[in-house]
CSV table of C-alpha atoms in Angstrom, one decimal:
chain,number,residue,atom,x,y,z
A,156,UNK,CA,-19.4,25.8,-2.9
A,157,UNK,CA,-19.4,22.3,-4.3
A,158,UNK,CA,-15.7,23.3,-6.4
A,159,UNK,CA,-14.1,24.4,-3.2
A,160,UNK,CA,-14.2,21.1,-1.4
A,161,UNK,CA,-11.1,18.6,-1.5
A,162,UNK,CA,-11.3,15.4,-2.0
A,163,UNK,CA,-10.1,14.3,1.3
A,164,UNK,CA,-13.0,16.1,2.8
A,165,UNK,CA,-16.1,13.8,2.2
A,166,UNK,CA,-17.9,13.7,5.6
A,167,UNK,CA,-21.6,14.2,3.9
A,168,UNK,CA,-21.1,13.0,0.1
A,169,UNK,CA,-23.3,10.2,-1.1
A,170,UNK,CA,-21.2,6.7,-0.8
A,171,UNK,CA,-21.9,2.8,-1.2
A,172,UNK,CA,-22.6,0.0,1.8
A,173,UNK,CA,-19.7,0.0,3.3
A,174,UNK,CA,-17.2,-3.2,3.3
A,175,UNK,CA,-16.6,-4.1,6.3
A,176,UNK,CA,-14.0,-6.7,5.3
A,177,UNK,CA,-10.8,-6.7,6.8
A,178,UNK,CA,-7.3,-7.8,6.9
A,179,UNK,CA,-5.0,-7.6,8.9
A,180,UNK,CA,-1.6,-5.0,8.5
A,181,UNK,CA,1.0,-6.6,6.1
A,182,UNK,CA,4.4,-5.9,8.1
A,183,UNK,CA,5.5,-3.4,5.3
A,184,UNK,CA,2.4,-1.3,6.2
A,185,UNK,CA,3.4,-1.6,10.0
A,186,UNK,CA,6.5,-0.3,8.9
A,187,UNK,CA,5.4,2.8,7.2
A,188,UNK,CA,3.2,3.1,11.0
A,189,UNK,CA,6.2,2.4,13.0
A,190,UNK,CA,8.5,4.5,10.6
A,191,UNK,CA,5.5,7.9,11.4
A,192,UNK,CA,5.3,7.5,14.9
A,193,UNK,CA,9.3,6.9,15.4
A,194,UNK,CA,9.9,10.5,12.9
A,195,UNK,CA,7.1,12.3,14.7
A,196,UNK,CA,9.0,11.8,18.5
A,197,UNK,CA,12.3,12.9,16.6
A,198,UNK,CA,10.6,15.8,15.6
A,199,UNK,CA,11.2,15.4,12.0
A,200,UNK,CA,7.7,15.2,10.8
A,201,UNK,CA,4.3,15.8,12.3
A,202,UNK,CA,0.8,13.7,11.6
A,203,UNK,CA,-0.5,17.5,10.5
A,204,UNK,CA,2.0,17.7,8.1
A,205,UNK,CA,1.4,13.6,6.8
A,206,UNK,CA,-1.8,14.4,6.5
A,207,UNK,CA,-0.7,17.9,4.9
A,208,UNK,CA,1.0,15.5,2.1
A,209,UNK,CA,-1.0,12.9,1.4
A,210,UNK,CA,-4.2,15.8,0.4
A,211,UNK,CA,-1.7,17.0,-1.7
A,212,UNK,CA,-1.0,14.0,-3.6
A,213,UNK,CA,-4.6,14.5,-5.3
A,214,UNK,CA,-8.1,13.1,-5.8
A,215,UNK,CA,-6.9,10.1,-8.5
A,216,UNK,CA,-3.8,9.1,-6.0
A,217,UNK,CA,-5.8,9.1,-2.8
A,218,UNK,CA,-8.4,7.2,-4.9
A,219,UNK,CA,-5.6,4.8,-6.0
A,220,UNK,CA,-3.3,4.3,-3.4
A,221,UNK,CA,-3.9,2.4,-0.5
A,222,UNK,CA,-3.7,3.7,3.5
A,223,UNK,CA,-0.2,3.1,3.9
A,224,UNK,CA,1.0,3.9,0.2
A,225,UNK,CA,-0.6,7.4,1.0
A,226,UNK,CA,1.5,7.4,3.8
A,227,UNK,CA,4.1,6.6,2.9
A,228,UNK,CA,4.2,8.4,-0.4
A,229,UNK,CA,3.7,11.4,1.9
A,230,UNK,CA,6.8,11.3,4.3
A,231,UNK,CA,8.5,10.6,1.6
A,232,UNK,CA,7.9,14.2,0.1
A,233,UNK,CA,8.2,15.5,3.5
A,234,UNK,CA,11.9,14.2,4.2
A,235,UNK,CA,12.9,15.3,0.8
A,236,UNK,CA,11.3,18.4,1.5
A,237,UNK,CA,13.3,18.9,4.9
A,238,UNK,CA,16.8,17.3,3.1
A,239,UNK,CA,16.3,14.9,5.8
A,240,UNK,CA,17.1,12.6,2.9
A,241,UNK,CA,18.4,13.7,-1.2
A,242,UNK,CA,16.2,12.7,-4.8
A,243,UNK,CA,19.9,10.8,-6.2
A,244,UNK,CA,20.2,8.3,-3.0
A,245,UNK,CA,16.5,8.2,-2.4
A,246,UNK,CA,16.7,6.8,-6.5
A,247,UNK,CA,19.9,4.8,-6.7
A,248,UNK,CA,18.7,3.0,-2.7
A,249,UNK,CA,15.4,2.2,-4.6
A,250,UNK,CA,16.8,0.6,-7.5
A,251,UNK,CA,19.1,-1.6,-5.6
A,252,UNK,CA,16.9,-3.5,-3.9
A,253,UNK,CA,14.4,-3.3,-7.1
A,254,UNK,CA,17.5,-5.4,-8.8
A,255,UNK,CA,18.1,-7.7,-5.7
A,256,UNK,CA,14.7,-8.7,-5.6
A,257,UNK,CA,14.6,-9.4,-9.3
A,258,UNK,CA,17.5,-11.6,-8.7
A,259,UNK,CA,16.1,-13.3,-5.9
A,260,UNK,CA,13.2,-14.3,-7.6
A,261,UNK,CA,14.9,-15.8,-10.3
B,103,UNK,CA,-12.8,-2.1,-6.2
B,104,UNK,CA,-10.4,-2.5,-3.0
B,105,UNK,CA,-8.2,-0.3,-2.1
B,106,UNK,CA,-5.2,-2.4,-2.0
B,107,UNK,CA,-5.9,-4.6,-5.1
B,108,UNK,CA,-3.1,-3.4,-6.7
B,109,UNK,CA,-0.3,-4.1,-4.7
B,110,UNK,CA,-0.6,-7.7,-4.4
B,111,UNK,CA,0.1,-10.8,-7.0
B,112,UNK,CA,-1.4,-13.5,-6.1
B,113,UNK,CA,-1.3,-14.9,-2.2
B,114,UNK,CA,0.0,-17.7,-1.5
B,115,UNK,CA,-0.2,-20.3,1.4
B,116,UNK,CA,3.3,-19.7,3.6
B,117,UNK,CA,3.5,-18.4,6.9
B,118,UNK,CA,6.7,-15.5,6.1
B,119,UNK,CA,7.0,-12.7,8.8
B,120,UNK,CA,4.4,-13.9,11.2
B,121,UNK,CA,1.4,-14.5,8.9
B,122,UNK,CA,-0.6,-16.9,10.1
B,123,UNK,CA,-1.1,-18.5,6.6
B,124,UNK,CA,-4.5,-21.0,7.7
B,125,UNK,CA,-7.1,-20.3,4.9
B,126,UNK,CA,-9.5,-20.8,8.5
B,127,UNK,CA,-8.0,-18.0,9.7
B,128,UNK,CA,-10.9,-15.3,10.4
B,129,UNK,CA,-8.8,-12.1,8.8
B,130,UNK,CA,-7.9,-13.6,5.7
B,131,UNK,CA,-4.1,-12.7,5.9
B,132,UNK,CA,-2.7,-10.5,2.9
B,133,UNK,CA,-0.4,-12.0,0.2
B,134,UNK,CA,2.6,-10.6,2.2
B,135,UNK,CA,4.9,-10.5,-1.4
B,136,UNK,CA,7.8,-12.0,0.2
B,137,UNK,CA,7.6,-13.9,-3.1
B,138,UNK,CA,6.3,-11.6,-5.6
B,139,UNK,CA,7.4,-8.9,-7.3
B,140,UNK,CA,7.6,-5.5,-4.7
B,141,UNK,CA,5.3,-3.0,-5.1
B,142,UNK,CA,6.3,0.7,-5.7
B,143,UNK,CA,5.4,2.0,-2.2
B,144,UNK,CA,7.1,-1.0,-0.4
B,145,UNK,CA,10.9,0.1,-2.5
B,146,UNK,CA,9.5,3.3,-1.1
B,147,UNK,CA,9.6,2.5,2.3
B,148,UNK,CA,12.4,-0.5,2.6
B,149,UNK,CA,14.8,2.7,0.6
B,150,UNK,CA,13.5,5.1,3.3
B,151,UNK,CA,14.0,3.2,6.6
B,152,UNK,CA,17.5,1.8,5.1
B,153,UNK,CA,18.4,5.6,4.2
B,154,UNK,CA,17.4,6.9,7.5
B,155,UNK,CA,18.8,3.9,9.2
B,156,UNK,CA,22.4,4.7,7.5
B,157,UNK,CA,22.1,8.7,8.6
B,158,UNK,CA,20.7,7.8,12.3
B,159,UNK,CA,17.7,9.1,12.2
B,160,UNK,CA,16.1,6.0,13.1
B,161,UNK,CA,17.6,1.9,13.8
B,162,UNK,CA,16.4,-1.0,13.1
B,163,UNK,CA,15.8,-1.9,16.7
B,164,UNK,CA,13.4,1.6,17.0
B,165,UNK,CA,11.8,0.5,14.7
B,166,UNK,CA,11.5,-3.2,15.9
B,167,UNK,CA,10.5,-1.9,19.2
B,168,UNK,CA,7.7,0.1,17.6
B,169,UNK,CA,5.6,-2.2,16.1
B,170,UNK,CA,5.8,-4.7,19.1
B,171,UNK,CA,4.4,-1.6,20.6
B,172,UNK,CA,2.0,-1.1,18.9
B,173,UNK,CA,1.4,-4.8,18.1
B,174,UNK,CA,0.6,-4.9,22.1
B,175,UNK,CA,-2.2,-2.1,21.7
B,176,UNK,CA,-5.7,-3.9,20.9
B,177,UNK,CA,-9.2,-3.2,22.1
B,178,UNK,CA,-8.9,-5.5,25.0
B,179,UNK,CA,-7.1,-2.0,26.6
B,180,UNK,CA,-10.5,-0.3,26.0
B,181,UNK,CA,-12.9,-3.7,26.8
B,182,UNK,CA,-11.4,-3.8,30.2
B,183,UNK,CA,-11.9,0.1,31.1
B,184,UNK,CA,-15.6,-0.5,30.1
B,185,UNK,CA,-16.1,-4.0,32.2
B,186,UNK,CA,-14.8,-1.9,35.5
B,187,UNK,CA,-16.9,1.5,34.7
B,188,UNK,CA,-19.5,-1.2,34.5
B,189,UNK,CA,-18.5,-2.5,38.2
B,190,UNK,CA,-17.9,0.1,40.0
B,191,UNK,CA,-19.8,3.1,39.4
B,192,UNK,CA,-17.1,5.7,41.0
B,193,UNK,CA,-14.7,4.5,38.1
B,194,UNK,CA,-16.9,5.4,35.7
B,195,UNK,CA,-17.7,8.8,36.7
B,196,UNK,CA,-13.8,9.3,36.7
B,197,UNK,CA,-13.7,7.4,33.2
B,198,UNK,CA,-16.8,9.7,31.7
B,199,UNK,CA,-14.3,13.0,33.6
B,200,UNK,CA,-10.3,12.3,33.1
B,201,UNK,CA,-10.5,9.2,30.9
B,202,UNK,CA,-6.0,9.3,31.4
B,203,UNK,CA,-6.6,9.4,35.4
B,204,UNK,CA,-9.3,6.5,35.3
B,205,UNK,CA,-7.0,4.5,32.6
B,206,UNK,CA,-4.2,4.9,35.0
B,207,UNK,CA,-5.6,3.6,37.9
B,208,UNK,CA,-5.5,-0.2,35.9
B,209,UNK,CA,-2.2,1.1,34.7
B,210,UNK,CA,-3.1,1.7,31.6
B,211,UNK,CA,-1.0,4.2,29.6
B,212,UNK,CA,-3.8,6.7,27.5
B,213,UNK,CA,-0.3,8.5,25.7
B,214,UNK,CA,-0.1,12.2,24.7
B,215,UNK,CA,-3.9,13.0,22.7
B,216,UNK,CA,-6.8,13.6,25.1
B,217,UNK,CA,-9.5,10.8,24.7
B,218,UNK,CA,-12.8,11.9,25.5
B,219,UNK,CA,-15.4,9.1,26.7
B,220,UNK,CA,-19.3,9.3,25.5
B,221,UNK,CA,-21.2,7.3,27.2
B,222,UNK,CA,-24.5,5.5,26.0
B,223,UNK,CA,-27.8,5.9,27.6
B,224,UNK,CA,-31.4,4.2,26.6
B,225,UNK,CA,-31.7,7.6,25.6
B,226,UNK,CA,-28.8,8.8,23.4
B,227,UNK,CA,-26.6,6.3,21.4
B,228,UNK,CA,-22.6,7.9,20.3
B,229,UNK,CA,-20.9,6.7,17.0
B,230,UNK,CA,-17.3,8.3,16.5
B,231,UNK,CA,-16.1,9.0,12.9
B,232,UNK,CA,-13.2,10.6,11.2
B,233,UNK,CA,-14.6,12.5,8.2
B,234,UNK,CA,-11.4,14.3,7.1
B,235,UNK,CA,-9.0,11.3,7.7
B,236,UNK,CA,-8.2,8.7,10.2
B,237,UNK,CA,-7.8,9.9,13.5
B,238,UNK,CA,-9.4,7.1,16.1
B,239,UNK,CA,-7.9,6.1,20.0
B,240,UNK,CA,-4.9,3.7,18.9
B,241,UNK,CA,-3.5,4.0,22.1
B,242,UNK,CA,-6.7,2.5,23.7
B,243,UNK,CA,-7.7,0.3,20.7
B,244,UNK,CA,-4.4,-0.2,18.5
B,245,UNK,CA,-5.4,0.6,14.3
B,246,UNK,CA,-8.4,1.7,13.3
B,247,UNK,CA,-10.1,-1.4,10.9
B,248,UNK,CA,-10.2,-1.0,7.4
B,249,UNK,CA,-14.0,0.7,6.9
B,250,UNK,CA,-13.2,3.0,9.6
B,251,UNK,CA,-10.6,4.2,7.0
B,252,UNK,CA,-13.1,4.1,4.0
B,253,UNK,CA,-14.4,6.1,1.6
B,254,UNK,CA,-18.2,4.6,2.2
B,255,UNK,CA,-17.8,5.3,6.0
B,256,UNK,CA,-16.4,8.4,6.6
B,257,UNK,CA,-19.0,9.8,4.0
B,258,UNK,CA,-22.0,8.1,5.6
B,259,UNK,CA,-22.0,8.2,9.0
B,260,UNK,CA,-22.4,12.2,9.8
B,261,UNK,CA,-24.8,12.1,7.0
B,262,UNK,CA,-27.1,9.1,7.8
B,263,UNK,CA,-26.2,7.1,11.2
B,264,UNK,CA,-29.1,5.1,11.3
B,265,UNK,CA,-28.7,3.3,8.2
B,266,UNK,CA,-24.9,2.8,8.4
B,267,UNK,CA,-25.6,1.7,12.1
B,268,UNK,CA,-28.1,-1.2,10.8
B,269,UNK,CA,-25.7,-1.7,8.1
B,270,UNK,CA,-23.7,-3.4,11.4
B,271,UNK,CA,-26.8,-5.1,12.6
B,272,UNK,CA,-27.9,-2.4,15.2
B,273,UNK,CA,-31.1,-1.0,14.6
B,274,UNK,CA,-31.9,1.6,17.2
B,275,UNK,CA,-35.0,3.0,18.9
B,276,UNK,CA,-36.4,5.1,16.4
B,277,UNK,CA,-37.0,8.2,19.4
B,278,UNK,CA,-33.4,7.4,20.9
B,279,UNK,CA,-31.1,10.1,19.8
B,280,UNK,CA,-27.4,10.1,18.4
B,281,UNK,CA,-24.6,12.1,18.9
B,282,UNK,CA,-22.0,11.4,16.1
B,283,UNK,CA,-18.0,12.6,16.7
B,284,UNK,CA,-16.1,13.6,13.8
B,285,UNK,CA,-13.1,13.5,15.1
B,286,UNK,CA,-11.8,16.2,13.1
B,287,UNK,CA,-8.7,17.6,15.6
B,288,UNK,CA,-7.4,16.7,18.8
B,289,UNK,CA,-8.9,14.7,20.5
B,290,UNK,CA,-9.9,11.5,19.8
B,291,UNK,CA,-13.0,9.3,21.3
B,292,UNK,CA,-14.2,6.1,22.5
B,293,UNK,CA,-17.8,4.7,23.5
B,294,UNK,CA,-18.7,3.8,26.7
B,295,UNK,CA,-21.8,1.2,26.0
B,296,UNK,CA,-24.6,-0.1,27.8
B,297,UNK,CA,-24.0,-2.7,30.1
B,298,UNK,CA,-26.3,-5.7,28.6
B,299,UNK,CA,-29.6,-7.4,31.0
B,300,UNK,CA,-28.3,-10.3,31.9
B,301,UNK,CA,-24.9,-10.2,33.1
B,302,UNK,CA,-26.0,-9.8,36.6
B,303,UNK,CA,-23.4,-11.5,38.5
B,304,UNK,CA,-20.6,-11.7,35.9
B,305,UNK,CA,-17.1,-11.1,36.7
B,306,UNK,CA,-15.7,-8.0,35.7
B,307,UNK,CA,-13.0,-10.0,33.2
B,308,UNK,CA,-16.2,-12.1,31.8
B,309,UNK,CA,-17.9,-8.4,31.6
B,310,UNK,CA,-14.9,-7.3,29.2
B,311,UNK,CA,-15.1,-10.1,27.1
B,312,UNK,CA,-18.1,-8.7,25.6
B,313,UNK,CA,-17.1,-5.7,24.5
B,314,UNK,CA,-16.0,-5.6,21.0
B,315,UNK,CA,-14.1,-3.2,19.4
B,316,UNK,CA,-17.5,-2.1,17.0
B,317,UNK,CA,-19.1,-1.4,20.3
B,318,UNK,CA,-16.1,1.1,21.5
B,319,UNK,CA,-16.4,3.5,17.9
B,320,UNK,CA,-20.0,3.1,18.0
B,321,UNK,CA,-21.6,1.0,15.7
B,322,UNK,CA,-22.5,-2.1,17.8
B,323,UNK,CA,-23.4,-2.4,21.3
B,324,UNK,CA,-22.1,-5.2,23.4
B,325,UNK,CA,-24.5,-8.9,23.7
B,326,UNK,CA,-24.7,-10.8,26.8
B,327,UNK,CA,-23.0,-14.2,26.1
C,296,UNK,CA,0.5,27.5,26.9
C,297,UNK,CA,-0.2,31.6,25.7
C,298,UNK,CA,-3.2,32.8,24.4
C,299,UNK,CA,-6.2,34.5,25.5
C,300,UNK,CA,-9.7,33.3,27.3
C,301,UNK,CA,-11.9,31.8,25.6
C,302,UNK,CA,-13.7,33.6,23.6
C,303,UNK,CA,-17.1,31.6,23.9
C,304,UNK,CA,-18.7,29.4,27.0
C,305,UNK,CA,-20.1,26.4,26.7
C,306,UNK,CA,-23.9,26.8,25.2
C,307,UNK,CA,-23.0,29.8,23.1
C,308,UNK,CA,-24.2,29.8,19.5
C,309,UNK,CA,-22.0,30.6,17.3
C,310,UNK,CA,-22.2,30.2,13.8
C,311,UNK,CA,-18.7,28.7,11.4
C,312,UNK,CA,-17.3,30.9,8.9
C,313,UNK,CA,-18.6,30.1,5.5
C,314,UNK,CA,-15.1,30.3,4.0
C,315,UNK,CA,-13.3,28.1,2.0
C,316,UNK,CA,-9.4,28.2,2.2
C,317,UNK,CA,-7.1,26.5,-0.1
C,318,UNK,CA,-4.4,24.5,1.8
C,319,UNK,CA,-4.8,21.9,4.6
C,320,UNK,CA,-7.8,23.1,7.2
C,321,UNK,CA,-9.5,20.9,9.9
C,322,UNK,CA,-12.6,22.2,9.7
C,323,UNK,CA,-15.2,19.8,7.5
C,324,UNK,CA,-16.6,21.6,4.3
C,325,UNK,CA,-20.5,20.1,5.3
C,326,UNK,CA,-20.3,22.6,8.4
C,327,UNK,CA,-19.2,25.8,6.9
C,328,UNK,CA,-21.7,28.6,7.0
C,329,UNK,CA,-23.6,25.9,10.0
C,330,UNK,CA,-25.1,27.1,13.1
C,331,UNK,CA,-24.5,25.3,16.6
C,332,UNK,CA,-24.0,26.0,20.5
C,333,UNK,CA,-20.9,25.4,21.9
C,334,UNK,CA,-20.7,21.8,24.0
C,335,UNK,CA,-17.4,22.2,25.9
C,336,UNK,CA,-13.7,23.5,25.5
C,337,UNK,CA,-11.4,21.3,24.7
C,338,UNK,CA,-8.7,23.5,25.9
C,339,UNK,CA,-5.6,24.5,23.4
C,340,UNK,CA,-3.3,23.2,20.7
C,341,UNK,CA,-1.1,24.9,18.7
C,342,UNK,CA,-3.3,25.7,15.5
C,343,UNK,CA,-2.3,22.3,13.1
C,344,UNK,CA,-3.6,24.4,10.2
C,345,UNK,CA,0.4,25.6,10.3
C,346,UNK,CA,2.3,22.7,11.5
C,347,UNK,CA,0.3,21.0,8.9
C,348,UNK,CA,3.4,23.8,6.8
C,349,UNK,CA,6.1,22.9,9.3
C,350,UNK,CA,5.9,25.6,11.5
C,351,UNK,CA,7.2,24.6,14.7
C,352,UNK,CA,5.8,28.2,16.1
C,353,UNK,CA,2.6,27.3,15.4
C,354,UNK,CA,-0.1,29.2,17.5
C,355,UNK,CA,-1.8,27.9,20.3
C,356,UNK,CA,-5.7,27.8,19.8
C,357,UNK,CA,-8.9,27.1,21.1
C,358,UNK,CA,-10.0,24.6,20.5
C,359,UNK,CA,-13.9,23.4,21.0
C,360,UNK,CA,-16.9,21.4,20.8
C,361,UNK,CA,-19.5,22.8,18.4
C,362,UNK,CA,-22.6,20.5,18.6
C,363,UNK,CA,-24.9,20.5,14.7
C,364,UNK,CA,-28.5,19.6,15.1
C,365,UNK,CA,-28.3,17.2,12.4
C,366,UNK,CA,-31.4,18.4,10.4
C,367,UNK,CA,-29.9,21.3,10.2
C,368,UNK,CA,-26.7,20.0,8.4
C,369,UNK,CA,-28.9,17.4,6.2
C,370,UNK,CA,-31.9,19.2,4.7
C,371,UNK,CA,-33.1,15.7,3.9
C,372,UNK,CA,-32.4,14.2,7.1
C,373,UNK,CA,-34.5,11.3,8.0
C,374,UNK,CA,-33.5,10.5,12.0
C,375,UNK,CA,-34.7,11.9,15.1
C,376,UNK,CA,-34.9,15.6,16.0
C,377,UNK,CA,-32.6,15.4,18.1
C,378,UNK,CA,-29.8,13.6,16.4
C,379,UNK,CA,-26.7,15.5,16.5
C,380,UNK,CA,-23.2,15.8,14.9
C,381,UNK,CA,-20.7,17.3,17.5
C,382,UNK,CA,-17.3,18.6,15.7
C,383,UNK,CA,-14.6,19.6,17.1
C,384,UNK,CA,-13.5,23.2,15.7
C,385,UNK,CA,-10.5,26.0,16.1
C,386,UNK,CA,-11.9,29.3,17.0
C,387,UNK,CA,-10.8,31.2,14.1
C,388,UNK,CA,-13.4,29.1,12.2
C,389,UNK,CA,-16.3,30.3,14.8
C,390,UNK,CA,-18.2,34.1,14.9
C,391,UNK,CA,-20.7,35.2,17.5
C,392,UNK,CA,-24.5,34.4,15.6
C,393,UNK,CA,-25.4,38.0,15.2
C,394,UNK,CA,-27.0,39.6,19.0
C,395,UNK,CA,-26.0,36.9,20.6
C,396,UNK,CA,-22.4,38.3,21.8
C,397,UNK,CA,-20.7,36.6,24.6
């Protein structure tokens, strides 16, 4: 029965003390949240799909990624699956942004 | 380890993007990375948004407007409902029966997802968790705190709620019972805490200031003064 | 909204199916196979287990809140015997307790 538990389904597991520290949401985190709300309103992506996509990132990513990193990874995968965006243009745009940022930091 | 530590470089004392750079701020800001290399998923976010803007799926104004709407949703909204319920028994009944209609009386829109209000009594304490993800009544309380989304809270709240409450400094009468609400599907929850003793004669506005976010989730109870 | 009348009424004893399908489900692992009581009927909602895969025609299903004695979920539970955990569960995850048909 243990084998059938999925990693995100954690109610009742042993776990340590609760870290009550909080951080103000970073601007990029708010943008991820806002994008999800807007895509939901446009019926492009629903929260159930977002959650399914997060679960499918796998146990390792679930633990390593921050909360909004999981959201972003899931949203992007689903937008690709739905052909709203395409792998080539996404990769090119990410490379452009990274090299632009590197230039700005020199 | 911090779930976010890999995303950031060292903090700089700049006030970019609306950050409060005051080091005494109650919630220290994370580095907002304006002057450090961007983490992978931040680059992904910028790229996806820029592509969606080009394609006309969303606009930069839509994004800004949504962030403003989200920023306007704070636990003060929930606190107003609780304070009104404390001073007006009829409103309390209506809030418990149909929170959306009751909130509308105060001009508060609870949004599209039903919110059930659970009342604490001397016999019963209520606590909210989402063990499967992070479901939270954001139209009433804004975005959930980090701990609400943490593995420790999600794992333990259903199994050892009294020890979880004790970590938040909330000690219950051992004879009172706990109802833990696991927000697994299409409902969201807000707790109606008990009005603290010694608050007789306080104004509704003053009462609302006693109502903390944590008391609306059920990990704490309001204290007088 | 469409669909048959709710199968269970508040107060009915129900058992959660002890099933472990792959994929996105909304019934927590810790209550599978456990017995509880219908606390209320929440209404009908599109089945999130279908919505999660992009099925915009997902069927409407009755959603319940089911209360479980904490001691029935956690054998070593040491809190008050009246402590409960209440969980939102869709009708297709619930069966009537044998001999207690509604």
